[in-house]
Amino acid sequence: MSNLPPINSVVKVIKALTEQDSRLGQTGTVIQYSAHGMVCVHFPDMPPDQGIFFNPHHLQIIEP
């Protein structure tokens, strides 16, 4: 899990499972990790404390 972006870092979704994924290219804030090493990202249009899990390889750190 050494390549996970830090909690509260700003990340950009650079790869998605489908080309139609509406989150592709958006930026959000890392809020937690899953037990399996997935990264939960909160986006500005979401209610507080909610997020979507992504594979860490699909994210690019914008601000650590």
PDB file of C-alpha atoms in Angstrom:
ATOM      1  CA  MET A   1       0.000   0.000   0.000  1.00  0.00           C
ATOM      2  CA  SER A   2       3.009   2.265  -0.354  1.00  0.00           C
ATOM      3  CA  ASN A   3       1.712   3.892  -3.542  1.00  0.00           C
ATOM      4  CA  LEU A   4      -1.556   5.139  -2.062  1.00  0.00           C
ATOM      5  CA  PRO A   5      -2.164   8.884  -2.191  1.00  0.00           C
ATOM      6  CA  PRO A   6      -2.209  10.425   1.316  1.00  0.00           C
ATOM      7  CA  ILE A   7      -5.504  11.129   3.092  1.00  0.00           C
ATOM      8  CA  ASN A   8      -6.728  14.677   2.249  1.00  0.00           C
ATOM      9  CA  SER A   9      -4.559  14.831  -0.877  1.00  0.00           C
ATOM     10  CA  VAL A  10      -6.177  16.100  -4.077  1.00  0.00           C
ATOM     11  CA  VAL A  11      -6.265  13.523  -6.877  1.00  0.00           C
ATOM     12  CA  LYS A  12      -7.440  13.436 -10.486  1.00  0.00           C
ATOM     13  CA  VAL A  13      -9.171  10.436 -12.043  1.00  0.00           C
ATOM     14  CA  ILE A  14      -6.947   9.535 -15.004  1.00  0.00           C
ATOM     15  CA  LYS A  15      -8.435   6.145 -15.880  1.00  0.00           C
ATOM     16  CA  ALA A  16     -11.902   4.682 -15.478  1.00  0.00           C
ATOM     17  CA  LEU A  17     -13.452   1.278 -16.046  1.00  0.00           C
ATOM     18  CA  THR A  18     -15.597   2.692 -18.849  1.00  0.00           C
ATOM     19  CA  GLU A  19     -15.048   5.604 -21.204  1.00  0.00           C
ATOM     20  CA  GLN A  20     -18.477   6.954 -20.235  1.00  0.00           C
ATOM     21  CA  ASP A  21     -17.524   7.258 -16.550  1.00  0.00           C
ATOM     22  CA  SER A  22     -18.589  10.764 -15.524  1.00  0.00           C
ATOM     23  CA  ARG A  23     -15.732  10.993 -12.985  1.00  0.00           C
ATOM     24  CA  LEU A  24     -12.981  10.643 -15.606  1.00  0.00           C
ATOM     25  CA  GLY A  25     -10.881  13.818 -15.550  1.00  0.00           C
ATOM     26  CA  GLN A  26     -12.433  15.152 -12.336  1.00  0.00           C
ATOM     27  CA  THR A  27     -10.523  15.998  -9.194  1.00  0.00           C
ATOM     28  CA  GLY A  28     -11.469  15.093  -5.648  1.00  0.00           C
ATOM     29  CA  THR A  29     -10.076  14.598  -2.162  1.00  0.00           C
ATOM     30  CA  VAL A  30      -8.930  11.280  -0.693  1.00  0.00           C
ATOM     31  CA  ILE A  31     -10.992  10.542   2.434  1.00  0.00           C
ATOM     32  CA  GLN A  32     -10.242   6.887   3.259  1.00  0.00           C
ATOM     33  CA  TYR A  33      -8.909   3.517   2.082  1.00  0.00           C
ATOM     34  CA  SER A  34     -10.597   0.140   1.885  1.00  0.00           C
ATOM     35  CA  ALA A  35      -9.105  -3.013   3.391  1.00  0.00           C
ATOM     36  CA  HIS A  36      -8.279  -4.114  -0.158  1.00  0.00           C
ATOM     37  CA  GLY A  37      -6.181  -1.048  -0.976  1.00  0.00           C
ATOM     38  CA  MET A  38      -8.822   0.912  -2.861  1.00  0.00           C
ATOM     39  CA  VAL A  39      -8.903   4.688  -2.449  1.00  0.00           C
ATOM     40  CA  CYS A  40     -12.129   6.512  -1.551  1.00  0.00           C
ATOM     41  CA  VAL A  41     -12.375   9.900  -3.255  1.00  0.00           C
ATOM     42  CA  HIS A  42     -14.844  12.621  -2.273  1.00  0.00           C
ATOM     43  CA  PHE A  43     -15.940  14.928  -5.094  1.00  0.00           C
ATOM     44  CA  PRO A  44     -17.246  18.494  -4.560  1.00  0.00           C
ATOM     45  CA  ASP A  45     -20.758  17.628  -5.806  1.00  0.00           C
ATOM     46  CA  MET A  46     -21.256  14.902  -3.170  1.00  0.00           C
ATOM     47  CA  PRO A  47     -22.731  15.102   0.319  1.00  0.00           C
ATOM     48  CA  PRO A  48     -20.113  15.337   3.101  1.00  0.00           C
ATOM     49  CA  ASP A  49     -18.343  12.094   4.032  1.00  0.00           C
ATOM     50  CA  GLN A  50     -19.438  10.293   0.863  1.00  0.00           C
ATOM     51  CA  GLY A  51     -17.083   9.083  -1.831  1.00  0.00           C
ATOM     52  CA  ILE A  52     -16.384   6.623  -4.612  1.00  0.00           C
ATOM     53  CA  PHE A  53     -13.709   3.923  -4.436  1.00  0.00           C
ATOM     54  CA  PHE A  54     -11.040   3.800  -7.137  1.00  0.00           C
ATOM     55  CA  ASN A  55      -8.043   1.646  -7.899  1.00  0.00           C
ATOM     56  CA  PRO A  56      -4.994   3.746  -6.874  1.00  0.00           C
ATOM     57  CA  HIS A  57      -3.511   3.194 -10.350  1.00  0.00           C
ATOM     58  CA  HIS A  58      -6.466   5.131 -11.790  1.00  0.00           C
ATOM     59  CA  LEU A  59      -5.588   8.268  -9.802  1.00  0.00           C
ATOM     60  CA  GLN A  60      -2.957  10.965 -10.178  1.00  0.00           C
ATOM     61  CA  ILE A  61      -1.900  13.031  -7.178  1.00  0.00           C
ATOM     62  CA  ILE A  62      -2.387  16.758  -7.874  1.00  0.00           C
ATOM     63  CA  GLU A  63      -1.625  18.114  -4.381  1.00  0.00           C
ATOM     64  CA  PRO A  64      -0.127  15.812  -1.729  1.00  0.00           C
TER      65      PRO A  64
END
